Short mmCIF file of C-alpha atoms in Angstrom, two decimals:
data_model
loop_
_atom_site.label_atom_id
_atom_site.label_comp_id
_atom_site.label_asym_id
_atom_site.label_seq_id
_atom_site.Cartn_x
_atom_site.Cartn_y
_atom_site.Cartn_z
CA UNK Q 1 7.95 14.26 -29.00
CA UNK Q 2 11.36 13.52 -26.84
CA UNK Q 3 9.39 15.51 -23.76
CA UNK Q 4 5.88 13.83 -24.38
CA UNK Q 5 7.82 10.46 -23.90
CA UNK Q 6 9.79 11.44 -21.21
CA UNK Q 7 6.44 13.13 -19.21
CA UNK Q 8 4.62 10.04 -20.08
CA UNK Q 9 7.42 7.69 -18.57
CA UNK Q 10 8.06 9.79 -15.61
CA UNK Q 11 3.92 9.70 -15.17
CA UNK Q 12 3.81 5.91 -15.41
CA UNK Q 13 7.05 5.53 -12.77
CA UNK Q 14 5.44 7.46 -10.65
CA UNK Q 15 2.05 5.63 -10.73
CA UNK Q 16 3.86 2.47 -10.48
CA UNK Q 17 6.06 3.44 -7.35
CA UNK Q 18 3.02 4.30 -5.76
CA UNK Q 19 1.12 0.94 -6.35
CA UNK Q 20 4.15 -0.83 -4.96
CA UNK Q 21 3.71 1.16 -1.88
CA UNK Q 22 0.31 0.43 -1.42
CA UNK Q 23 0.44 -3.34 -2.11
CA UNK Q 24 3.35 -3.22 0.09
CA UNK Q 25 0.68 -1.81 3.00
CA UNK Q 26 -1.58 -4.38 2.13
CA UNK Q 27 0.52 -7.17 3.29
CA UNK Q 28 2.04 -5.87 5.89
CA UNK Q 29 -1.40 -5.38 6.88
CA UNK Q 30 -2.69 -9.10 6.13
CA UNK Q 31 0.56 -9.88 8.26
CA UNK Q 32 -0.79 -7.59 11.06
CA UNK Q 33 -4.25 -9.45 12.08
CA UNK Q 34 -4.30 -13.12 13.14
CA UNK Q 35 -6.79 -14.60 10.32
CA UNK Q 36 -8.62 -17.41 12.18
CA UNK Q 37 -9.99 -14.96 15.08
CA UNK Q 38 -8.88 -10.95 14.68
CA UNK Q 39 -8.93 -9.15 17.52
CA UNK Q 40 -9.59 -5.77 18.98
CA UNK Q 41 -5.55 -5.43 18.92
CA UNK Q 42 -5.58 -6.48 15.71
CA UNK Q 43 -7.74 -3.85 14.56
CA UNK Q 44 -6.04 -1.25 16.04
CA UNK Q 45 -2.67 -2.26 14.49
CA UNK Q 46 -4.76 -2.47 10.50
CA UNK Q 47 -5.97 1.05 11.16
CA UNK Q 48 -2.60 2.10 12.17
CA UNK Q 49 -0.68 1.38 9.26
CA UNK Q 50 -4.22 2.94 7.18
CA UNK Q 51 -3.69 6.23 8.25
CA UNK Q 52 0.22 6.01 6.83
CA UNK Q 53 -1.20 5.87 3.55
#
């Protein structure tokens, strides 16, 4: 029972750390593009920090 909890806790940390990391691209993402007129720069700099995930 002691292992099930302990699997299922180290599952769940996991799953968490790896949401944080993705919300944390997200915003650095929204921070990346200028919102009232993106640009081709812009662009470039979104699909750069895509292919890190």
């Amino acid at each position: 029972m002691t292992a099930l909890a302990l699997n299922t806790a180290n599952r769940s940390a996991a799953f968490l750390s790896s949401f944080i990391a993705a919300l944390d691209k997200a915003i650095t993402m929204a921070k990346a593009v200028h919102h009232d007129s993106p640009n081709a720069a812009d662009m470039k700099k979104v699909r750069a920090i895509a292919e890190t995930i």
